[in-house]
Amino acid sequence: MRIGELARLTGVSVRSLRYYEEQSLLRPERHPNGYRSFSESDVERVAQIQLLFASGLNSRCIADLLPCMCGSGTDEFTTPAPYLVDGLLPVRERIVAQITALTASLQTLDRVIAAARGPSPQG
Amino acid sequence: MRIGELARLTGVSVRSLRYYEEQSLLRPERHPNGYRSFSESDVERVAQIQLLFASGLNSRCIADLLPCMCGSGTDEFTTPAPYLVDGLLPVRERIVAQITALTASLQTLDRVIAAARGPSPQG
DNA sequence: CTGGATCCTGACACCTATGTGATGGTCGGG
DNA sequence: CCCGACCATCACATAGGTGTCAGGATCCAG
C-alpha cells in the first residue's frame, strides 16, 4: 500500500511515516515511480513504533529494538545480540522508574480529584 | 534559602529552578537585592515537580496540578475548585494511557531481553 | 490536454526542558 | 580595595518528533 493509506490505517501522519523511514524504523519498497510501497504488516509495525514512542524511547532505541520484536511473520531475527541487551537494560530501568513515577503521580492526582469531588472525610 | 542551596538539596540545576519559576511552578520571594528566597517546603515541592516531569507531564499541566497537591503535609488546601477537576481528568487519562503504554513496552522489552539472554524455551 | 488527488524531496518552524555563555550586580573575607 | 563565590538577566543552542509549505512529479479520470 502507499503512504497515504498507511497513514489512514494507522492514524499517523504522512510526515511521521516518512520520518520513520528516515530513521530506519520502516523500510518500504519503492515503486518504479518512486512511491513508497508498504506491506500489510507495517500497520502493526507502526502501532508498535507509536507505542514505543509513547513510552519515551527515541527513534534510535526503537530502531535497535524493532528487529528483535517485529518478527511476527519472519522469525529468523528474533534473537538479538547480547551486546544489545546492555544498551537495553538502562532503557528498561528508565521505563520502570517512569512507571513508578507515574503511579505515584496518579495516586496523588486521584487524591486531589477525590478531595475535590467530595471534601468529606472519606479517605 | 537561596537558589544555589535549593539546587544542591534537590539535585536540580539552578537553570531548571529558574525555569520552574518562569513557569510558575515555584514562586520564591525576593530579597531586596533581587536574590530569590526559597522556603524549606520548596525542597519537597521541587521533588514533586521532578516526579511529575518524570511522568511526562509538561510544565503547564504541572502548574495546574501543583496548587492541589503541594500540601502533602499540610492538607488544608488540598481541595481544589471542582472546575479544576475538569481540567485534571484529561491529565489523569493521559497518565493512565502512559502507564499502559509503558507497561506494554516493558513487556516487549523484557521478552527481547529474555530472548537474548537464553534463547532456550524457558518462558 | 486538463484538473485533481496523491506522491516525492527539501527545508524551515515549533515546542520544551535544559545546557551554556555573556555581562554585570552583590556580598563576604583577606 | 580586591578577589572569589554567588546571584541576576538575556539569549542562543540542543534534541526529537511533528507541522507545514514550496516546488515538482505521477497517475487517473474526463
PDB file of C-alpha atoms (C1' of nucleotides) in Angstrom:
ATOM      1  CA  MET A   1       0.000   0.000   0.000  1.00  0.00           C
ATOM      2  CA  ARG A   2       1.040   3.586  -0.441  1.00  0.00           C
ATOM      3  CA  ILE A   3       1.861   6.029   2.280  1.00  0.00           C
ATOM      4  CA  GLY A   4      -1.497   7.733   2.323  1.00  0.00           C
ATOM      5  CA  GLU A   5      -3.351   4.545   3.030  1.00  0.00           C
ATOM      6  CA  LEU A   6      -0.956   3.524   5.753  1.00  0.00           C
ATOM      7  CA  ALA A   7      -1.424   6.941   7.301  1.00  0.00           C
ATOM      8  CA  ARG A   8      -5.163   6.484   7.257  1.00  0.00           C
ATOM      9  CA  LEU A   9      -4.994   2.979   8.664  1.00  0.00           C
ATOM     10  CA  THR A  10      -2.674   3.902  11.489  1.00  0.00           C
ATOM     11  CA  GLY A  11      -3.746   7.420  12.234  1.00  0.00           C
ATOM     12  CA  VAL A  12      -0.137   8.531  11.911  1.00  0.00           C
ATOM     13  CA  SER A  13       0.648  11.477   9.703  1.00  0.00           C
ATOM     14  CA  VAL A  14       2.328  11.027   6.354  1.00  0.00           C
ATOM     15  CA  ARG A  15       5.076  13.260   7.624  1.00  0.00           C
ATOM     16  CA  SER A  16       5.765  10.959  10.528  1.00  0.00           C
ATOM     17  CA  LEU A  17       5.775   7.870   8.371  1.00  0.00           C
ATOM     18  CA  ARG A  18       8.415   9.419   6.151  1.00  0.00           C
ATOM     19  CA  TYR A  19      10.349  10.326   9.241  1.00  0.00           C
ATOM     20  CA  TYR A  20      10.125   6.741  10.456  1.00  0.00           C
ATOM     21  CA  GLU A  21      11.629   5.589   7.217  1.00  0.00           C
ATOM     22  CA  GLU A  22      14.374   8.169   7.519  1.00  0.00           C
ATOM     23  CA  GLN A  23      15.132   6.718  10.948  1.00  0.00           C
ATOM     24  CA  SER A  24      15.122   3.196   9.555  1.00  0.00           C
ATOM     25  CA  LEU A  25      12.063   2.241  11.559  1.00  0.00           C
ATOM     26  CA  LEU A  26      10.272   1.391   8.350  1.00  0.00           C
ATOM     27  CA  ARG A  27      11.848   0.088   5.177  1.00  0.00           C
ATOM     28  CA  PRO A  28       9.226   0.323   2.485  1.00  0.00           C
ATOM     29  CA  GLU A  29       9.845  -0.906  -1.009  1.00  0.00           C
ATOM     30  CA  ARG A  30       9.818   1.581  -3.818  1.00  0.00           C
ATOM     31  CA  HIS A  31       7.688   1.529  -6.912  1.00  0.00           C
ATOM     32  CA  PRO A  32       9.496   2.427 -10.114  1.00  0.00           C
ATOM     33  CA  ASN A  33       7.932   5.847  -9.898  1.00  0.00           C
ATOM     34  CA  GLY A  34       9.480   6.461  -6.507  1.00  0.00           C
ATOM     35  CA  TYR A  35       6.337   5.921  -4.451  1.00  0.00           C
ATOM     36  CA  ARG A  36       6.820   4.043  -1.212  1.00  0.00           C
ATOM     37  CA  SER A  37       5.190   0.658  -1.018  1.00  0.00           C
ATOM     38  CA  PHE A  38       4.330  -0.585   2.450  1.00  0.00           C
ATOM     39  CA  SER A  39       3.271  -4.068   3.366  1.00  0.00           C
ATOM     40  CA  GLU A  40       0.241  -5.051   5.400  1.00  0.00           C
ATOM     41  CA  SER A  41       2.424  -5.909   8.358  1.00  0.00           C
ATOM     42  CA  ASP A  42       3.644  -2.364   8.502  1.00  0.00           C
ATOM     43  CA  VAL A  43       0.330  -1.379  10.019  1.00  0.00           C
ATOM     44  CA  GLU A  44       1.144  -3.399  13.081  1.00  0.00           C
ATOM     45  CA  ARG A  45       4.710  -2.249  12.978  1.00  0.00           C
ATOM     46  CA  VAL A  46       3.681   1.372  13.042  1.00  0.00           C
ATOM     47  CA  ALA A  47       1.486   0.645  16.024  1.00  0.00           C
ATOM     48  CA  GLN A  48       4.495  -0.821  17.779  1.00  0.00           C
ATOM     49  CA  ILE A  49       6.550   2.209  16.901  1.00  0.00           C
ATOM     50  CA  GLN A  50       3.903   4.513  18.241  1.00  0.00           C
ATOM     51  CA  LEU A  51       3.735   2.542  21.432  1.00  0.00           C
ATOM     52  CA  LEU A  52       7.451   2.804  21.966  1.00  0.00           C
ATOM     53  CA  PHE A  53       7.460   6.479  21.148  1.00  0.00           C
ATOM     54  CA  ALA A  54       4.687   6.960  23.663  1.00  0.00           C
ATOM     55  CA  SER A  55       6.918   5.251  26.166  1.00  0.00           C
ATOM     56  CA  GLY A  56       9.532   7.893  25.701  1.00  0.00           C
ATOM     57  CA  LEU A  57      12.007   5.893  23.671  1.00  0.00           C
ATOM     58  CA  ASN A  58      13.706   7.720  20.879  1.00  0.00           C
ATOM     59  CA  SER A  59      13.983   6.580  17.319  1.00  0.00           C
ATOM     60  CA  ARG A  60      17.480   5.211  17.675  1.00  0.00           C
ATOM     61  CA  CYS A  61      16.450   2.997  20.527  1.00  0.00           C
ATOM     62  CA  ILE A  62      13.369   1.874  18.678  1.00  0.00           C
ATOM     63  CA  ALA A  63      15.446   1.144  15.627  1.00  0.00           C
ATOM     64  CA  ASP A  64      17.581  -1.173  17.719  1.00  0.00           C
ATOM     65  CA  LEU A  65      14.579  -2.773  19.278  1.00  0.00           C
ATOM     66  CA  LEU A  66      12.372  -3.351  16.292  1.00  0.00           C
ATOM     67  CA  PRO A  67      14.427  -6.016  14.534  1.00  0.00           C
ATOM     68  CA  CYS A  68      14.075  -8.113  17.668  1.00  0.00           C
ATOM     69  CA  MET A  69      10.358  -7.880  18.007  1.00  0.00           C
ATOM     70  CA  CYS A  70       8.836  -7.221  14.648  1.00  0.00           C
ATOM     71  CA  GLY A  71       9.330 -10.799  13.623  1.00  0.00           C
ATOM     72  CA  SER A  72       5.678 -11.571  13.695  1.00  0.00           C
ATOM     73  CA  GLY A  73       5.942 -13.099  10.296  1.00  0.00           C
ATOM     74  CA  THR A  74       9.628 -13.578   9.747  1.00  0.00           C
ATOM     75  CA  ASP A  75      11.151 -15.026  12.862  1.00  0.00           C
ATOM     76  CA  GLU A  76      14.776 -15.543  11.959  1.00  0.00           C
ATOM     77  CA  PHE A  77      15.999 -12.426  13.641  1.00  0.00           C
ATOM     78  CA  THR A  78      14.068 -12.552  16.869  1.00  0.00           C
ATOM     79  CA  THR A  79      17.196 -13.149  18.916  1.00  0.00           C
ATOM     80  CA  PRO A  80      19.224 -10.009  19.346  1.00  0.00           C
ATOM     81  CA  ALA A  81      22.903  -9.911  20.027  1.00  0.00           C
ATOM     82  CA  PRO A  82      23.628  -9.947  23.743  1.00  0.00           C
ATOM     83  CA  TYR A  83      25.600  -6.727  23.427  1.00  0.00           C
ATOM     84  CA  LEU A  84      22.349  -5.079  22.519  1.00  0.00           C
ATOM     85  CA  VAL A  85      20.888  -6.066  25.829  1.00  0.00           C
ATOM     86  CA  ASP A  86      23.479  -3.986  27.608  1.00  0.00           C
ATOM     87  CA  GLY A  87      22.001  -0.996  25.906  1.00  0.00           C
ATOM     88  CA  LEU A  88      18.508  -2.162  26.660  1.00  0.00           C
ATOM     89  CA  LEU A  89      18.856  -2.560  30.385  1.00  0.00           C
ATOM     90  CA  PRO A  90      19.165   1.142  31.116  1.00  0.00           C
ATOM     91  CA  VAL A  91      16.133   1.699  28.970  1.00  0.00           C
ATOM     92  CA  ARG A  92      14.289  -0.880  30.953  1.00  0.00           C
ATOM     93  CA  GLU A  93      15.255   0.792  34.188  1.00  0.00           C
ATOM     94  CA  ARG A  94      14.103   4.104  32.891  1.00  0.00           C
ATOM     95  CA  ILE A  95      10.752   2.644  31.956  1.00  0.00           C
ATOM     96  CA  VAL A  96      10.359   1.041  35.354  1.00  0.00           C
ATOM     97  CA  ALA A  97      11.277   4.308  37.028  1.00  0.00           C
ATOM     98  CA  GLN A  98       8.813   6.121  34.851  1.00  0.00           C
ATOM     99  CA  ILE A  99       6.041   3.702  35.692  1.00  0.00           C
ATOM    100  CA  THR A 100       6.839   4.204  39.340  1.00  0.00           C
ATOM    101  CA  ALA A 101       6.743   7.961  38.972  1.00  0.00           C
ATOM    102  CA  LEU A 102       3.537   7.830  37.014  1.00  0.00           C
ATOM    103  CA  THR A 103       1.882   5.573  39.504  1.00  0.00           C
ATOM    104  CA  ALA A 104       2.808   7.888  42.320  1.00  0.00           C
ATOM    105  CA  SER A 105       1.555  10.868  40.346  1.00  0.00           C
ATOM    106  CA  LEU A 106      -1.635   9.052  39.606  1.00  0.00           C
ATOM    107  CA  GLN A 107      -2.243   8.374  43.259  1.00  0.00           C
ATOM    108  CA  THR A 108      -1.640  11.978  44.124  1.00  0.00           C
ATOM    109  CA  LEU A 109      -3.905  13.051  41.336  1.00  0.00           C
ATOM    110  CA  ASP A 110      -6.637  10.727  42.436  1.00  0.00           C
ATOM    111  CA  ARG A 111      -6.412  12.057  45.950  1.00  0.00           C
ATOM    112  CA  VAL A 112      -6.810  15.554  44.593  1.00  0.00           C
ATOM    113  CA  ILE A 113      -9.734  14.573  42.432  1.00  0.00           C
ATOM    114  CA  ALA A 114     -11.400  12.715  45.244  1.00  0.00           C
ATOM    115  CA  ALA A 115     -10.897  15.676  47.524  1.00  0.00           C
ATOM    116  CA  ALA A 116     -12.479  17.971  45.010  1.00  0.00           C
ATOM    117  CA  ARG A 117     -15.438  15.724  44.379  1.00  0.00           C
ATOM    118  CA  GLY A 118     -16.391  15.194  47.947  1.00  0.00           C
ATOM    119  CA  PRO A 119     -14.443  17.068  50.616  1.00  0.00           C
ATOM    120  CA  SER A 120     -15.971  14.698  53.108  1.00  0.00           C
ATOM    121  CA  PRO A 121     -13.504  12.734  55.267  1.00  0.00           C
ATOM    122  CA  GLN A 122     -13.711   9.610  53.251  1.00  0.00           C
ATOM    123  CA  GLY A 123     -10.014   8.928  52.816  1.00  0.00           C
TER     124      GLY A 123
ATOM    125  CA  MET B   1      17.356  29.699  51.215  1.00  0.00           C
ATOM    126  CA  ARG B   2      18.945  30.875  48.021  1.00  0.00           C
ATOM    127  CA  ILE B   3      18.823  29.171  44.686  1.00  0.00           C
ATOM    128  CA  GLY B   4      22.187  27.506  44.957  1.00  0.00           C
ATOM    129  CA  GLU B   5      21.328  25.714  48.136  1.00  0.00           C
ATOM    130  CA  LEU B   6      17.997  24.552  46.778  1.00  0.00           C
ATOM    131  CA  ALA B   7      19.822  23.245  43.750  1.00  0.00           C
ATOM    132  CA  ARG B   8      22.205  21.321  45.953  1.00  0.00           C
ATOM    133  CA  LEU B   9      19.460  19.952  48.147  1.00  0.00           C
ATOM    134  CA  THR B  10      17.327  18.787  45.268  1.00  0.00           C
ATOM    135  CA  GLY B  11      19.936  17.871  42.721  1.00  0.00           C
ATOM    136  CA  VAL B  12      18.176  20.069  40.198  1.00  0.00           C
ATOM    137  CA  SER B  13      20.227  22.563  38.256  1.00  0.00           C
ATOM    138  CA  VAL B  14      19.989  26.257  39.022  1.00  0.00           C
ATOM    139  CA  ARG B  15      18.939  26.793  35.471  1.00  0.00           C
ATOM    140  CA  SER B  16      15.993  24.469  35.884  1.00  0.00           C
ATOM    141  CA  LEU B  17      14.922  26.093  39.125  1.00  0.00           C
ATOM    142  CA  ARG B  18      14.809  29.459  37.407  1.00  0.00           C
ATOM    143  CA  TYR B  19      12.848  27.866  34.624  1.00  0.00           C
ATOM    144  CA  TYR B  20      10.397  26.443  37.128  1.00  0.00           C
ATOM    145  CA  GLU B  21       9.825  29.889  38.491  1.00  0.00           C
ATOM    146  CA  GLU B  22       9.324  31.220  34.986  1.00  0.00           C
ATOM    147  CA  GLN B  23       6.669  28.544  34.537  1.00  0.00           C
ATOM    148  CA  SER B  24       5.064  29.477  37.838  1.00  0.00           C
ATOM    149  CA  LEU B  25       5.903  26.146  39.382  1.00  0.00           C
ATOM    150  CA  LEU B  26       7.842  27.917  42.082  1.00  0.00           C
ATOM    151  CA  ARG B  27       7.129  31.340  43.473  1.00  0.00           C
ATOM    152  CA  PRO B  28      10.123  32.336  45.534  1.00  0.00           C
ATOM    153  CA  GLU B  29      10.247  35.563  47.459  1.00  0.00           C
ATOM    154  CA  ARG B  30      12.815  38.120  46.520  1.00  0.00           C
ATOM    155  CA  HIS B  31      15.429  39.669  48.715  1.00  0.00           C
ATOM    156  CA  PRO B  32      15.899  43.405  48.306  1.00  0.00           C
ATOM    157  CA  ASN B  33      18.991  42.658  46.282  1.00  0.00           C
ATOM    158  CA  GLY B  34      16.994  40.599  43.818  1.00  0.00           C
ATOM    159  CA  TYR B  35      18.099  37.210  45.024  1.00  0.00           C
ATOM    160  CA  ARG B  36      15.423  34.553  45.093  1.00  0.00           C
ATOM    161  CA  SER B  37      14.463  33.286  48.508  1.00  0.00           C
ATOM    162  CA  PHE B  38      13.028  29.799  48.650  1.00  0.00           C
ATOM    163  CA  SER B  39      11.354  28.217  51.629  1.00  0.00           C
ATOM    164  CA  GLU B  40      12.156  24.854  53.161  1.00  0.00           C
ATOM    165  CA  SER B  41       8.992  23.388  51.733  1.00  0.00           C
ATOM    166  CA  ASP B  42      10.220  24.144  48.257  1.00  0.00           C
ATOM    167  CA  VAL B  43      12.599  21.221  48.566  1.00  0.00           C
ATOM    168  CA  GLU B  44       9.688  18.850  48.666  1.00  0.00           C
ATOM    169  CA  ARG B  45       7.888  20.845  46.045  1.00  0.00           C
ATOM    170  CA  VAL B  46      10.770  20.530  43.639  1.00  0.00           C
ATOM    171  CA  ALA B  47      10.781  16.795  44.258  1.00  0.00           C
ATOM    172  CA  GLN B  48       7.118  16.731  43.322  1.00  0.00           C
ATOM    173  CA  ILE B  49       7.813  18.747  40.215  1.00  0.00           C
ATOM    174  CA  GLN B  50      10.553  16.383  39.220  1.00  0.00           C
ATOM    175  CA  LEU B  51       8.284  13.455  39.757  1.00  0.00           C
ATOM    176  CA  LEU B  52       5.647  14.928  37.524  1.00  0.00           C
ATOM    177  CA  PHE B  53       8.167  15.849  34.880  1.00  0.00           C
ATOM    178  CA  ALA B  54       9.443  12.307  35.019  1.00  0.00           C
ATOM    179  CA  SER B  55       5.885  11.227  34.432  1.00  0.00           C
ATOM    180  CA  GLY B  56       5.906  13.047  31.159  1.00  0.00           C
ATOM    181  CA  LEU B  57       3.687  15.922  32.173  1.00  0.00           C
ATOM    182  CA  ASN B  58       4.644  19.318  30.882  1.00  0.00           C
ATOM    183  CA  SER B  59       5.037  22.450  32.915  1.00  0.00           C
ATOM    184  CA  ARG B  60       1.605  23.825  32.171  1.00  0.00           C
ATOM    185  CA  CYS B  61      -0.012  20.686  33.408  1.00  0.00           C
ATOM    186  CA  ILE B  62       2.163  20.630  36.466  1.00  0.00           C
ATOM    187  CA  ALA B  63       1.336  24.231  37.155  1.00  0.00           C
ATOM    188  CA  ASP B  64      -2.329  23.310  37.213  1.00  0.00           C
ATOM    189  CA  LEU B  65      -1.668  20.325  39.362  1.00  0.00           C
ATOM    190  CA  LEU B  66       0.648  21.722  41.993  1.00  0.00           C
ATOM    191  CA  PRO B  67      -1.737  24.026  43.789  1.00  0.00           C
ATOM    192  CA  CYS B  68      -3.841  20.988  44.568  1.00  0.00           C
ATOM    193  CA  MET B  69      -1.172  18.684  45.815  1.00  0.00           C
ATOM    194  CA  CYS B  70       1.628  20.710  47.258  1.00  0.00           C
ATOM    195  CA  GLY B  71       0.093  20.246  50.664  1.00  0.00           C
ATOM    196  CA  SER B  72       1.489  16.829  51.251  1.00  0.00           C
ATOM    197  CA  GLY B  73       1.944  17.627  54.893  1.00  0.00           C
ATOM    198  CA  THR B  74      -0.489  20.443  55.212  1.00  0.00           C
ATOM    199  CA  ASP B  75      -3.804  19.297  53.933  1.00  0.00           C
ATOM    200  CA  GLU B  76      -5.852  22.433  54.275  1.00  0.00           C
ATOM    201  CA  PHE B  77      -5.644  23.447  50.683  1.00  0.00           C
ATOM    202  CA  THR B  78      -5.838  20.009  49.177  1.00  0.00           C
ATOM    203  CA  THR B  79      -9.349  20.716  47.997  1.00  0.00           C
ATOM    204  CA  PRO B  80      -9.300  22.372  44.616  1.00  0.00           C
ATOM    205  CA  ALA B  81     -12.217  24.000  42.979  1.00  0.00           C
ATOM    206  CA  PRO B  82     -14.326  21.386  41.233  1.00  0.00           C
ATOM    207  CA  TYR B  83     -13.971  23.209  37.944  1.00  0.00           C
ATOM    208  CA  LEU B  84     -10.304  22.424  38.142  1.00  0.00           C
ATOM    209  CA  VAL B  85     -11.064  18.739  38.208  1.00  0.00           C
ATOM    210  CA  ASP B  86     -12.461  19.020  34.722  1.00  0.00           C
ATOM    211  CA  GLY B  87      -9.019  20.017  33.631  1.00  0.00           C
ATOM    212  CA  LEU B  88      -7.478  17.269  35.699  1.00  0.00           C
ATOM    213  CA  LEU B  89      -9.400  14.389  34.271  1.00  0.00           C
ATOM    214  CA  PRO B  90      -7.742  14.542  30.866  1.00  0.00           C
ATOM    215  CA  VAL B  91      -4.437  14.667  32.652  1.00  0.00           C
ATOM    216  CA  ARG B  92      -5.388  11.584  34.559  1.00  0.00           C
ATOM    217  CA  GLU B  93      -6.347   9.815  31.383  1.00  0.00           C
ATOM    218  CA  ARG B  94      -3.068  10.754  29.827  1.00  0.00           C
ATOM    219  CA  ILE B  95      -1.213   9.338  32.798  1.00  0.00           C
ATOM    220  CA  VAL B  96      -3.170   6.126  32.686  1.00  0.00           C
ATOM    221  CA  ALA B  97      -2.566   5.845  28.965  1.00  0.00           C
ATOM    222  CA  GLN B  98       1.102   6.389  29.506  1.00  0.00           C
ATOM    223  CA  ILE B  99       1.277   3.750  32.190  1.00  0.00           C
ATOM    224  CA  THR B 100      -0.438   1.409  29.810  1.00  0.00           C
ATOM    225  CA  ALA B 101       1.996   2.177  27.027  1.00  0.00           C
ATOM    226  CA  LEU B 102       4.939   1.845  29.330  1.00  0.00           C
ATOM    227  CA  THR B 103       3.753  -1.433  30.708  1.00  0.00           C
ATOM    228  CA  ALA B 104       3.275  -2.830  27.255  1.00  0.00           C
ATOM    229  CA  SER B 105       6.685  -1.620  26.196  1.00  0.00           C
ATOM    230  CA  LEU B 106       8.201  -3.085  29.282  1.00  0.00           C
ATOM    231  CA  GLN B 107       6.742  -6.458  28.483  1.00  0.00           C
ATOM    232  CA  THR B 108       8.042  -6.280  24.955  1.00  0.00           C
ATOM    233  CA  LEU B 109      11.399  -5.198  26.200  1.00  0.00           C
ATOM    234  CA  ASP B 110      11.549  -7.994  28.697  1.00  0.00           C
ATOM    235  CA  ARG B 111      10.701 -10.508  26.040  1.00  0.00           C
ATOM    236  CA  VAL B 112      13.530  -9.239  23.917  1.00  0.00           C
ATOM    237  CA  ILE B 113      15.940  -9.257  26.818  1.00  0.00           C
ATOM    238  CA  ALA B 114      14.910 -12.736  27.817  1.00  0.00           C
ATOM    239  CA  ALA B 115      15.328 -13.932  24.271  1.00  0.00           C
ATOM    240  CA  ALA B 116      18.800 -12.500  24.132  1.00  0.00           C
ATOM    241  CA  ARG B 117      19.861 -13.959  27.431  1.00  0.00           C
ATOM    242  CA  GLY B 118      18.852 -17.505  26.799  1.00  0.00           C
ATOM    243  CA  PRO B 119      17.182 -18.475  23.553  1.00  0.00           C
ATOM    244  CA  SER B 120      16.180 -21.640  25.353  1.00  0.00           C
ATOM    245  CA  PRO B 121      12.442 -22.264  25.791  1.00  0.00           C
ATOM    246  CA  GLN B 122      12.324 -21.007  29.297  1.00  0.00           C
ATOM    247  CA  GLY B 123       9.367 -18.640  29.014  1.00  0.00           C
TER     248      GLY B 123
ATOM    249  C1'  DC C   1      -4.776  18.070 -22.621  1.00  0.00           C
ATOM    250  C1'  DT C   2      -6.612  19.460 -18.015  1.00  0.00           C
ATOM    251  C1'  DG C   3      -7.662  19.083 -13.222  1.00  0.00           C
ATOM    252  C1'  DG C   4      -7.245  16.979  -9.027  1.00  0.00           C
ATOM    253  C1'  DA C   5      -5.515  13.738  -5.892  1.00  0.00           C
ATOM    254  C1'  DT C   6      -1.528  11.733  -4.447  1.00  0.00           C
ATOM    255  C1'  DC C   7       3.167  11.292  -4.184  1.00  0.00           C
ATOM    256  C1'  DC C   8       8.199  12.964  -3.988  1.00  0.00           C
ATOM    257  C1'  DT C   9      12.181  15.812  -1.724  1.00  0.00           C
ATOM    258  C1'  DG C  10      13.869  19.540   0.921  1.00  0.00           C
ATOM    259  C1'  DA C  11      13.750  22.894   4.218  1.00  0.00           C
ATOM    260  C1'  DC C  12      12.281  25.824   7.792  1.00  0.00           C
ATOM    261  C1'  DA C  13       9.274  26.402  12.239  1.00  0.00           C
ATOM    262  C1'  DC C  14       7.784  24.882  16.661  1.00  0.00           C
ATOM    263  C1'  DC C  15       7.740  23.217  21.366  1.00  0.00           C
ATOM    264  C1'  DT C  16      10.004  22.088  25.796  1.00  0.00           C
ATOM    265  C1'  DA C  17      13.278  21.332  29.249  1.00  0.00           C
ATOM    266  C1'  DT C  18      17.830  22.031  29.816  1.00  0.00           C
ATOM    267  C1'  DG C  19      22.792  23.492  28.852  1.00  0.00           C
ATOM    268  C1'  DT C  20      25.828  27.205  28.328  1.00  0.00           C
ATOM    269  C1'  DG C  21      27.871  31.607  27.918  1.00  0.00           C
ATOM    270  C1'  DA C  22      27.993  36.731  28.257  1.00  0.00           C
ATOM    271  C1'  DT C  23      27.684  40.537  31.142  1.00  0.00           C
ATOM    272  C1'  DG C  24      27.122  42.569  35.331  1.00  0.00           C
ATOM    273  C1'  DG C  25      25.420  43.176  40.441  1.00  0.00           C
ATOM    274  C1'  DT C  26      26.046  41.614  45.484  1.00  0.00           C
ATOM    275  C1'  DC C  27      28.386  40.061  49.347  1.00  0.00           C
ATOM    276  C1'  DG C  28      31.872  38.372  52.452  1.00  0.00           C
ATOM    277  C1'  DG C  29      36.756  37.544  53.643  1.00  0.00           C
ATOM    278  C1'  DG C  30      41.589  38.880  53.404  1.00  0.00           C
TER     279       DG C  30
ATOM    280  C1'  DC D   1      40.182  47.709  47.975  1.00  0.00           C
ATOM    281  C1'  DC D   2      40.000  43.375  45.582  1.00  0.00           C
ATOM    282  C1'  DC D   3      39.019  38.662  44.666  1.00  0.00           C
ATOM    283  C1'  DG D   4      36.074  34.788  44.542  1.00  0.00           C
ATOM    284  C1'  DA D   5      31.668  32.829  45.118  1.00  0.00           C
ATOM    285  C1'  DC D   6      27.179  33.523  44.244  1.00  0.00           C
ATOM    286  C1'  DC D   7      23.373  35.655  42.075  1.00  0.00           C
ATOM    287  C1'  DA D   8      20.760  38.241  38.288  1.00  0.00           C
ATOM    288  C1'  DT D   9      19.046  38.621  33.356  1.00  0.00           C
ATOM    289  C1'  DC D  10      19.284  37.774  28.449  1.00  0.00           C
ATOM    290  C1'  DA D  11      19.974  34.994  24.792  1.00  0.00           C
ATOM    291  C1'  DC D  12      21.368  31.442  21.926  1.00  0.00           C
ATOM    292  C1'  DA D  13      21.884  26.192  21.374  1.00  0.00           C
ATOM    293  C1'  DT D  14      20.275  21.499  21.556  1.00  0.00           C
ATOM    294  C1'  DA D  15      17.356  17.331  20.542  1.00  0.00           C
ATOM    295  C1'  DG D  16      13.345  14.880  18.594  1.00  0.00           C
ATOM    296  C1'  DG D  17       9.107  14.344  16.687  1.00  0.00           C
ATOM    297  C1'  DT D  18       5.985  16.731  14.114  1.00  0.00           C
ATOM    298  C1'  DG D  19       3.628  20.586  11.286  1.00  0.00           C
ATOM    299  C1'  DT D  20       3.761  22.914   7.151  1.00  0.00           C
ATOM    300  C1'  DC D  21       4.989  24.932   2.957  1.00  0.00           C
ATOM    301  C1'  DA D  22       7.384  25.078  -1.588  1.00  0.00           C
ATOM    302  C1'  DG D  23       8.230  23.188  -5.918  1.00  0.00           C
ATOM    303  C1'  DG D  24       7.665  19.337  -8.685  1.00  0.00           C
ATOM    304  C1'  DA D  25       6.445  14.624 -10.432  1.00  0.00           C
ATOM    305  C1'  DT D  26       2.980  10.935 -11.201  1.00  0.00           C
ATOM    306  C1'  DC D  27      -1.261   8.980 -12.288  1.00  0.00           C
ATOM    307  C1'  DC D  28      -6.034   8.645 -13.256  1.00  0.00           C
ATOM    308  C1'  DA D  29     -10.363  10.428 -14.964  1.00  0.00           C
ATOM    309  C1'  DG D  30     -12.817  13.218 -18.077  1.00  0.00           C
TER     310       DG D  30
END
